Tab-separated table of C-alpha atoms in Angstrom:
chain	number	residue	atom	x	y	z
Q	1	MET	CA	-115.200	-49.839	-66.466
Q	2	SER	CA	-112.333	-51.884	-67.739
Q	3	THR	CA	-111.928	-49.576	-70.736
Q	4	LEU	CA	-111.721	-46.474	-68.557
Q	5	HIS	CA	-109.182	-48.167	-66.303
Q	6	ALA	CA	-107.044	-49.000	-69.334
Q	7	PHE	CA	-107.083	-45.365	-70.501
Q	8	ALA	CA	-106.084	-44.156	-67.040
Q	9	SER	CA	-103.152	-46.562	-66.870
Q	10	ALA	CA	-101.936	-45.489	-70.299
Q	11	GLY	CA	-102.105	-41.815	-69.208
Q	12	ARG	CA	-99.989	-42.442	-66.150
Q	13	VAL	CA	-97.340	-44.260	-68.212
Q	14	LEU	CA	-97.210	-41.385	-70.721
Q	15	THR	CA	-96.803	-38.820	-67.932
Q	16	GLY	CA	-93.886	-40.793	-66.461
Q	17	VAL	CA	-92.145	-40.951	-69.817
Q	18	ILE	CA	-92.488	-37.190	-70.242
Q	19	LEU	CA	-91.025	-36.530	-66.766
Q	20	VAL	CA	-88.059	-38.835	-67.379
Q	21	SER	CA	-87.393	-37.172	-70.716
Q	22	ALA	CA	-87.500	-33.747	-69.099
Q	23	ALA	CA	-85.069	-34.854	-66.393
Q	24	LEU	CA	-82.669	-36.284	-68.950
Q	25	GLY	CA	-82.819	-33.077	-70.952
Q	26	LEU	CA	-82.109	-30.951	-67.902
Q	27	SER	CA	-79.201	-33.183	-66.979
Q	28	ALA	CA	-77.819	-32.893	-70.491
Q	29	CYS	CA	-78.078	-29.124	-70.306
Q	30	LYS	CA	-76.130	-29.045	-67.003
Q	31	GLY	CA	-73.472	-31.366	-68.360
Q	32	GLY	CA	-73.023	-29.169	-71.381
Q	33	GLY	CA	-72.607	-26.109	-69.156
Q	34	ASP	CA	-69.870	-27.757	-67.087
Q	35	ALA	CA	-68.057	-28.918	-70.163
Q	36	GLN	CA	-68.013	-25.369	-71.439
Q	37	ALA	CA	-66.822	-23.940	-68.096
Q	38	LYS	CA	-63.776	-26.169	-67.600
Q	39	PRO	CA	-61.826	-25.108	-70.665
Q	40	GLY	CA	-62.403	-21.479	-69.719
Q	41	ASP	CA	-60.890	-21.738	-66.201
Q	42	SER	CA	-57.689	-19.563	-65.814
Q	43	ALA	CA	-54.311	-21.285	-65.167
Q	44	PRO	CA	-52.642	-20.859	-61.699
Q	45	ALA	CA	-50.791	-17.566	-61.330
Q	46	PRO	CA	-46.995	-17.969	-61.459
Q	47	VAL	CA	-45.154	-17.580	-58.164
Q	48	PRO	CA	-42.666	-14.667	-58.135
Q	49	VAL	CA	-39.212	-15.877	-57.145
Q	50	GLU	CA	-35.609	-14.720	-57.085
Q	51	THR	CA	-32.862	-16.939	-58.457
Q	52	GLU	CA	-29.096	-17.060	-58.497
Q	53	ALA	CA	-26.938	-19.047	-60.891
Q	54	VAL	CA	-24.677	-21.839	-59.700
Q	55	ALA	CA	-21.110	-20.555	-60.010
Q	56	ARG	CA	-17.552	-21.773	-59.676
Q	57	ARG	CA	-15.198	-20.231	-57.167
Q	58	SER	CA	-12.675	-21.059	-54.488
Q	59	VAL	CA	-14.063	-22.267	-51.167
Q	60	ALA	CA	-12.300	-22.974	-47.914
Q	61	ALA	CA	-13.222	-25.560	-45.341
Q	62	SER	CA	-13.008	-24.035	-41.901
Q	63	TYR	CA	-13.986	-24.528	-38.305
Q	64	VAL	CA	-15.707	-21.548	-36.683
Q	65	GLY	CA	-15.809	-21.068	-32.933
Q	66	THR	CA	-16.098	-18.357	-30.321
Q	67	ALA	CA	-13.850	-17.573	-27.377
Q	68	ALA	CA	-12.764	-14.756	-25.115
Q	69	LEU	CA	-9.349	-13.235	-25.734
Q	70	GLU	CA	-6.717	-13.562	-23.041
Q	71	VAL	CA	-3.072	-12.702	-22.518
Q	72	PRO	CA	-0.659	-15.594	-21.918
Q	73	ARG	CA	1.657	-13.408	-19.844
Q	74	GLY	CA	0.558	-11.318	-16.915
Q	75	ALA	CA	1.588	-10.641	-13.351
Q	76	ASP	CA	0.261	-9.232	-10.112
Q	77	VAL	CA	2.791	-6.904	-8.500
Q	78	VAL	CA	2.975	-7.456	-4.724
Q	79	ALA	CA	4.753	-5.469	-2.071
Q	80	LYS	CA	7.736	-7.324	-0.612
Q	81	THR	CA	7.834	-5.029	2.404
Q	82	SER	CA	5.378	-2.831	4.261
Q	83	GLY	CA	5.244	0.945	4.432
Q	84	ILE	CA	3.452	4.120	3.441
Q	85	ALA	CA	3.146	4.713	-0.312
Q	86	LEU	CA	4.921	8.037	-0.717
Q	87	GLU	CA	4.686	8.155	-4.520
Q	88	VAL	CA	2.724	6.190	-7.130
Q	89	LEU	CA	4.644	6.513	-10.382
Q	90	VAL	CA	2.324	4.860	-12.945
Q	91	GLU	CA	-1.378	4.744	-13.770
Q	92	GLU	CA	-3.709	2.274	-15.454
Q	93	GLY	CA	-3.042	2.025	-19.174
Q	94	ASP	CA	0.615	3.019	-18.928
Q	95	THR	CA	3.094	0.941	-20.903
Q	96	ILE	CA	6.018	-0.105	-18.738
Q	97	ARG	CA	9.296	-1.984	-19.097
Q	98	ALA	CA	10.663	-4.732	-16.871
Q	99	GLY	CA	12.396	-3.296	-13.802
Q	100	GLN	CA	10.718	0.101	-14.068
Q	101	PRO	CA	9.876	1.710	-10.659
Q	102	LEU	CA	6.147	1.712	-9.924
Q	103	VAL	CA	5.789	2.821	-6.285
Q	104	ARG	CA	8.118	4.334	-3.689
Q	105	LEU	CA	7.397	3.320	-0.108
Q	106	ASP	CA	8.594	5.061	3.061
Q	107	PRO	CA	12.265	3.932	3.367
Q	108	ASP	CA	13.153	5.392	6.802
Q	109	ARG	CA	12.812	2.222	8.868
Q	110	ALA	CA	14.669	0.118	6.276
Q	111	ARG	CA	17.432	2.728	5.989
Q	112	LEU	CA	17.988	2.719	9.763
Q	113	ALA	CA	18.187	-1.086	9.731
Q	114	VAL	CA	20.925	-0.822	7.086
Q	115	LEU	CA	22.913	1.653	9.199
Q	116	GLN	CA	22.588	-0.527	12.268
Q	117	SER	CA	23.704	-3.677	10.489
Q	118	ARG	CA	26.586	-1.816	8.882
Q	119	ALA	CA	27.844	-0.644	12.282
Q	120	THR	CA	27.660	-4.143	13.729
Q	121	MET	CA	29.478	-5.543	10.739
Q	122	GLY	CA	32.220	-2.918	10.994
Q	123	LYS	CA	32.775	-3.666	14.664
Q	124	LEU	CA	33.120	-7.390	14.003
Q	125	GLU	CA	35.510	-6.803	11.090
Q	126	ASN	CA	37.854	-4.895	13.428
Q	127	SER	CA	37.559	-7.612	16.064
Q	128	TYR	CA	38.371	-10.267	13.492
Q	129	ARG	CA	41.523	-8.434	12.333
Q	130	ARG	CA	42.811	-8.071	15.908
Q	131	ALA	CA	41.969	-11.718	16.647
Q	132	GLN	CA	44.059	-12.822	13.694
Q	133	GLN	CA	47.067	-10.952	15.114
Q	134	LEU	CA	46.510	-12.463	18.557
Q	135	VAL	CA	46.299	-15.960	17.138
Q	136	ASP	CA	49.689	-15.440	15.533
Q	137	GLN	CA	51.014	-14.436	18.956
Q	138	GLN	CA	49.197	-17.421	20.483
Q	139	MET	CA	47.282	-15.137	22.832
Q	140	ILE	CA	43.823	-16.524	21.837
Q	141	SER	CA	42.786	-19.923	20.687
Q	142	ALA	CA	41.789	-20.883	17.185
Q	143	ASN	CA	38.274	-21.649	18.447
Q	144	ASP	CA	37.872	-18.046	19.594
Q	145	LEU	CA	38.972	-16.868	16.158
Q	146	ASP	CA	36.439	-19.161	14.489
Q	147	GLN	CA	33.665	-17.784	16.716
Q	148	ILE	CA	34.537	-14.209	15.779
Q	149	LYS	CA	34.616	-15.206	12.087
Q	150	PHE	CA	31.158	-16.763	12.430
Q	151	ASP	CA	29.758	-13.625	14.096
Q	152	LEU	CA	31.265	-11.501	11.318
Q	153	ASP	CA	29.674	-13.649	8.574
Q	154	THR	CA	26.321	-13.414	10.341
Q	155	ALA	CA	26.573	-9.637	10.573
Q	156	ARG	CA	27.437	-9.397	6.876
Q	157	ALA	CA	24.370	-11.474	5.996
Q	158	GLN	CA	22.176	-9.295	8.174
Q	159	HIS	CA	23.569	-6.197	6.476
Q	160	GLN	CA	22.809	-7.623	3.034
Q	161	MET	CA	19.300	-8.489	4.201
Q	162	ALA	CA	18.781	-4.938	5.450
Q	163	GLU	CA	19.957	-3.526	2.113
Q	164	LEU	CA	17.575	-5.887	0.310
Q	165	GLU	CA	14.681	-4.708	2.475
Q	166	LEU	CA	15.633	-1.123	1.660
Q	167	SER	CA	15.544	-1.918	-2.071
Q	168	TYR	CA	12.023	-3.338	-1.640
Q	169	THR	CA	10.769	0.143	-0.735
Q	170	THR	CA	10.957	0.881	-4.465
Q	171	VAL	CA	8.490	-1.497	-6.091
Q	172	THR	CA	9.505	-2.385	-9.666
Q	173	ALA	CA	7.761	-4.133	-12.564
Q	174	PRO	CA	8.577	-7.846	-12.875
Q	175	ILE	CA	7.658	-7.937	-16.590
Q	176	ALA	CA	7.100	-5.512	-19.436
Q	177	GLY	CA	3.525	-4.757	-20.397
Q	178	VAL	CA	0.610	-2.480	-19.621
Q	179	ILE	CA	-0.800	-1.569	-16.211
Q	180	SER	CA	-4.274	-3.074	-16.232
Q	181	GLN	CA	-5.227	-2.322	-12.621
Q	182	ARG	CA	-3.958	-0.128	-9.785
Q	183	MET	CA	-5.041	-1.070	-6.246
Q	184	ILE	CA	-3.365	1.669	-4.129
Q	185	ARG	CA	-3.153	5.412	-3.891
Q	186	THR	CA	-0.527	7.766	-2.581
Q	187	GLY	CA	-0.623	7.791	1.209
Q	188	ASN	CA	-2.009	4.246	1.625
Q	189	PHE	CA	-0.275	1.892	4.021
Q	190	VAL	CA	0.885	-1.123	2.022
Q	191	GLN	CA	1.076	-4.493	3.738
Q	192	ILE	CA	3.748	-6.995	2.777
Q	193	ASN	CA	2.664	-9.487	0.043
Q	194	THR	CA	-0.333	-7.300	-0.849
Q	195	PRO	CA	-1.121	-7.001	-4.602
Q	196	ILE	CA	-0.841	-3.372	-5.664
Q	197	PHE	CA	-0.774	-3.575	-9.503
Q	198	SER	CA	-1.776	-5.939	-12.296
Q	199	ILE	CA	0.298	-6.039	-15.478
Q	200	VAL	CA	-0.640	-7.658	-18.789
Q	201	ASP	CA	1.660	-8.262	-21.726
Q	202	ASN	CA	-0.336	-7.272	-24.819
Q	203	ALA	CA	2.440	-8.240	-27.211
Q	204	ARG	CA	0.668	-11.562	-27.689
Q	205	ILE	CA	-3.048	-12.420	-27.514
Q	206	GLU	CA	-4.465	-15.932	-27.253
Q	207	ALA	CA	-7.905	-17.489	-27.568
Q	208	THR	CA	-8.703	-21.027	-26.462
Q	209	LEU	CA	-11.384	-23.055	-28.254
Q	210	ASN	CA	-13.119	-26.186	-27.024
Q	211	VAL	CA	-13.539	-28.061	-30.305
Q	212	PRO	CA	-15.747	-31.157	-30.853
Q	213	GLU	CA	-13.759	-34.373	-31.193
Q	214	ARG	CA	-14.885	-34.907	-34.825
Q	215	GLU	CA	-12.531	-32.063	-35.825
Q	216	LEU	CA	-9.470	-33.660	-34.197
Q	217	ARG	CA	-8.052	-35.035	-37.461
Q	218	VAL	CA	-8.343	-31.798	-39.437
Q	219	LEU	CA	-7.048	-29.159	-37.005
Q	220	LYS	CA	-3.256	-28.964	-36.829
Q	221	ARG	CA	-0.644	-26.698	-35.353
Q	222	GLY	CA	0.403	-23.879	-37.665
Q	223	GLN	CA	-2.903	-23.550	-39.571
Q	224	PRO	CA	-3.967	-19.972	-40.391
Q	225	VAL	CA	-6.617	-18.340	-38.238
Q	226	ARG	CA	-8.855	-15.318	-38.793
Q	227	LEU	CA	-10.264	-13.398	-35.845
Q	228	GLN	CA	-13.259	-11.047	-35.832
Q	229	VAL	CA	-14.204	-9.174	-32.674
Q	230	ASP	CA	-17.691	-7.895	-31.864
Q	231	ALA	CA	-16.244	-4.679	-30.481
Q	232	LEU	CA	-14.403	-3.978	-33.773
Q	233	PRO	CA	-16.914	-4.590	-36.598
Q	234	GLY	CA	-15.439	-4.835	-40.070
Q	235	GLU	CA	-11.919	-5.602	-38.873
Q	236	SER	CA	-10.140	-8.943	-39.198
Q	237	PHE	CA	-6.951	-10.139	-37.521
Q	238	GLU	CA	-4.633	-12.892	-38.718
Q	239	GLY	CA	-3.212	-15.512	-36.406
Q	240	VAL	CA	-2.115	-19.139	-36.189
Q	241	VAL	CA	-2.997	-22.314	-34.346
Q	242	GLU	CA	-0.412	-22.376	-31.566
Q	243	ARG	CA	-1.248	-25.623	-29.744
Q	244	VAL	CA	-3.628	-28.569	-30.161
Q	245	ALA	CA	-4.337	-30.749	-27.150
Q	246	PRO	CA	-3.474	-34.417	-27.778
Q	247	ILE	CA	-6.405	-35.746	-25.741
Q	248	VAL	CA	-10.193	-35.380	-25.747
Q	249	GLU	CA	-11.945	-34.559	-22.501
Q	250	SER	CA	-14.282	-37.435	-21.772
Q	251	ARG	CA	-16.951	-35.353	-20.052
Q	252	SER	CA	-17.418	-32.739	-22.759
Q	253	GLY	CA	-16.210	-34.664	-25.824
Q	254	THR	CA	-14.024	-31.704	-26.816
Q	255	PHE	CA	-10.334	-30.917	-27.083
Q	256	ARG	CA	-8.528	-27.622	-26.555
Q	257	VAL	CA	-7.105	-25.586	-29.435
Q	258	VAL	CA	-5.057	-22.501	-28.568
Q	259	THR	CA	-4.836	-19.794	-31.233
Q	260	ALA	CA	-2.344	-16.908	-31.045
Q	261	PHE	CA	-2.388	-13.377	-32.488
Q	262	ALA	CA	0.063	-10.510	-32.481
Q	263	GLY	CA	-0.906	-7.858	-29.973
Q	264	ASN	CA	-1.829	-4.348	-31.074
Q	265	ASP	CA	-3.592	-1.275	-29.779
Q	266	SER	CA	-7.023	-2.618	-30.799
Q	267	LEU	CA	-7.173	-6.096	-29.277
Q	268	ARG	CA	-7.709	-6.329	-25.549
Q	269	ALA	CA	-7.916	-9.215	-23.139
Q	270	GLY	CA	-11.525	-10.107	-22.332
Q	271	MET	CA	-12.913	-9.227	-25.772
Q	272	PHE	CA	-15.274	-11.774	-27.330
Q	273	GLY	CA	-14.128	-13.019	-30.733
Q	274	ARG	CA	-15.213	-15.308	-33.579
Q	275	ILE	CA	-12.400	-17.504	-34.807
Q	276	HIS	CA	-12.153	-19.123	-38.254
Q	277	ILE	CA	-9.586	-21.882	-38.757
Q	278	ASP	CA	-9.124	-22.784	-42.446
Q	279	TYR	CA	-7.945	-26.378	-42.796
Q	280	ASP	CA	-8.619	-27.109	-46.522
Q	281	GLN	CA	-9.403	-25.287	-49.770
Q	282	ARG	CA	-10.870	-26.098	-53.186
Q	283	THR	CA	-10.066	-23.669	-55.991
Q	284	ASP	CA	-12.754	-24.700	-58.529
Q	285	ALA	CA	-15.914	-25.689	-56.693
Q	286	LEU	CA	-19.592	-25.334	-57.602
Q	287	VAL	CA	-21.245	-23.115	-55.012
Q	288	ILE	CA	-24.763	-21.910	-54.207
Q	289	PRO	CA	-26.047	-19.440	-51.589
Q	290	ARG	CA	-27.056	-20.902	-48.259
Q	291	SER	CA	-30.497	-19.297	-48.758
Q	292	ALA	CA	-31.256	-21.715	-51.629
Q	293	LEU	CA	-31.401	-24.799	-49.394
Q	294	LEU	CA	-34.766	-26.335	-48.503
Q	295	ASP	CA	-35.377	-27.293	-44.905
Q	296	GLU	CA	-37.022	-30.672	-45.406
Q	297	GLY	CA	-35.549	-32.976	-42.801
Q	298	ASP	CA	-32.848	-35.453	-43.706
Q	299	GLU	CA	-32.733	-34.860	-47.481
Q	300	THR	CA	-31.039	-31.742	-48.801
Q	301	ALA	CA	-32.597	-30.205	-51.915
Q	302	VAL	CA	-33.081	-26.977	-53.835
Q	303	TYR	CA	-35.575	-25.641	-56.347
Q	304	THR	CA	-34.338	-24.855	-59.848
Q	305	VAL	CA	-36.322	-23.357	-62.735
Q	306	ARG	CA	-36.859	-25.255	-65.992
Q	307	ASP	CA	-39.277	-24.095	-68.723
Q	308	GLY	CA	-40.918	-21.671	-66.330
Q	309	LYS	CA	-41.654	-24.280	-63.684
Q	310	ALA	CA	-40.132	-25.154	-60.324
Q	311	VAL	CA	-38.200	-28.428	-60.224
Q	312	ARG	CA	-37.054	-29.887	-56.904
Q	313	VAL	CA	-33.484	-31.228	-57.154
Q	314	PRO	CA	-31.738	-33.246	-54.393
Q	315	VAL	CA	-28.125	-32.139	-53.893
Q	316	VAL	CA	-25.029	-33.400	-52.098
Q	317	LEU	CA	-23.194	-30.646	-50.243
Q	318	GLY	CA	-19.510	-30.164	-49.463
Q	319	TYR	CA	-17.663	-27.379	-47.677
Q	320	VAL	CA	-19.403	-24.390	-46.112
Q	321	ASP	CA	-17.647	-21.054	-46.620
Q	322	GLY	CA	-19.592	-18.224	-45.037
Q	323	ASN	CA	-22.874	-17.784	-46.943
Q	324	LEU	CA	-21.754	-20.088	-49.758
Q	325	ILE	CA	-22.040	-23.875	-49.806
Q	326	GLU	CA	-20.245	-26.260	-52.129
Q	327	VAL	CA	-22.434	-28.588	-54.237
Q	328	ARG	CA	-20.836	-31.940	-54.995
Q	329	SER	CA	-23.656	-33.311	-57.185
Q	330	GLY	CA	-27.166	-32.496	-58.418
Q	331	LEU	CA	-26.513	-29.202	-60.207
Q	332	GLU	CA	-24.451	-27.886	-63.094
Q	333	ASP	CA	-22.583	-24.654	-63.596
Q	334	GLY	CA	-25.061	-21.887	-64.478
Q	335	ASP	CA	-28.210	-23.640	-63.215
Q	336	PRO	CA	-30.599	-21.173	-61.559
Q	337	VAL	CA	-31.541	-21.944	-57.966
Q	338	VAL	CA	-34.407	-20.261	-56.143
Q	339	THR	CA	-33.186	-18.110	-53.269
Q	340	ALA	CA	-36.400	-16.221	-52.399
Q	341	GLY	CA	-40.037	-17.292	-52.713
Q	342	LYS	CA	-39.352	-21.008	-52.373
Q	343	VAL	CA	-41.770	-21.417	-49.444
Q	344	ALA	CA	-44.775	-21.119	-51.785
Q	345	LEU	CA	-43.382	-23.544	-54.380
Q	346	ARG	CA	-44.304	-27.138	-55.111
Q	347	GLU	CA	-42.971	-29.516	-57.731
Q	348	GLY	CA	-44.110	-28.178	-61.099
Q	349	SER	CA	-45.378	-24.835	-59.822
Q	350	PRO	CA	-45.270	-22.110	-62.495
Q	351	VAL	CA	-42.805	-19.400	-61.538
Q	352	GLN	CA	-41.959	-15.911	-62.639
Q	353	VAL	CA	-38.344	-14.949	-62.054
Q	354	ILE	CA	-38.214	-11.350	-60.878
Q	355	GLY	CA	-36.397	-9.228	-63.425
Q	356	GLU	CA	-37.031	-11.579	-66.366
Q	357	ALA	CA	-39.689	-11.459	-69.081
Q	358	PRO	CA	-42.848	-13.532	-68.412
Q	359	VAL	CA	-42.786	-17.055	-69.816
Q	360	ALA	CA	-45.214	-17.635	-72.744
Q	361	ALA	CA	-48.258	-19.853	-72.059
Q	362	ALA	CA	-47.830	-23.534	-72.852
Q	363	PRO	CA	-49.287	-24.727	-76.213
Q	364	ALA	CA	-51.681	-27.142	-74.539
Q	365	ALA	CA	-53.184	-24.417	-72.426
Q	366	ALA	CA	-53.569	-22.155	-75.473
Q	367	ASP	CA	-55.394	-24.904	-77.423
Q	368	ALA	CA	-57.721	-25.528	-74.513
Q	369	GLN	CA	-58.664	-21.852	-74.368
Q	370	SER	CA	-59.280	-21.805	-78.171
Q	371	ASP	CA	-61.619	-24.818	-77.939
Q	372	ALA	CA	-63.517	-23.150	-75.118
Q	373	LYS	CA	-64.226	-20.168	-77.341
């Protein structure tokens, strides 16, 4: 029995050795398969991008703001007397001069008041002349003469007032400009001190900006200004900084800057405009498109292309001039910066610049593929 038991034990040991050997062989076969698969894997596909070279050009530092246009001079024409509007002489949009008649009111009542005051004045003038002769003859006292002189002066003043009221029946323009609004029609009864016209002087247009206090040191009177109006696309108007407020409003943290422009047939009060105030200029600055910047929080960076791969480069920016931004450090003249496709990039990502020939495969990758074969 002991001999049979020994043979059985030896058989079990031999079977275990065979199973272990088979497992090791299978494992070796799998390892060899993986080793052959890795070198054969394809490299990541290059990311298509668009680039633009860093260039040198002149850039201007400017403040850009928006404001509604307004006219510094304007007036509401009011009636200084009452009456029926017999004739309206101007319409909205008409260009007028100072003193030009605008409306003729019914003058009958005022004309009668002039005739009445003239008659009273004439009567008192005759009385005063006779009183002077009687004083010389000592037939009336000097006090009586003084009273007649006082009555005569009062009548003259009343006559002048009546003539003034008669002149008010022709309403004239207080300033030169353009009729912007007409409030009456022919036949309307016009009350005294009632506005009947609005006049604007389009010879000069202004726009007032509320500028943040950080710009107080750079904006000065006399600086050039460019104006673009939404209603007139493609057109630009030149102006100047007319006034800069010396104080900052504590509530808003802004100060007022008034810009002025020469009036013309295109600009109108109430238009909404974008105003550019250039306060400095660099003639030989490195610039990149605004589209090349990466939006990554506090640090400003761009992607450039070196040896077919994307390289992230931190940059220090300067002035902003429209769609161009000055680069103070980080890039050199002629460096390509990625302007489109940068969202899919990471440091070291292979790239294919659109419009350029594909970059040859790296030597290391080529050797790895040869070994795999």
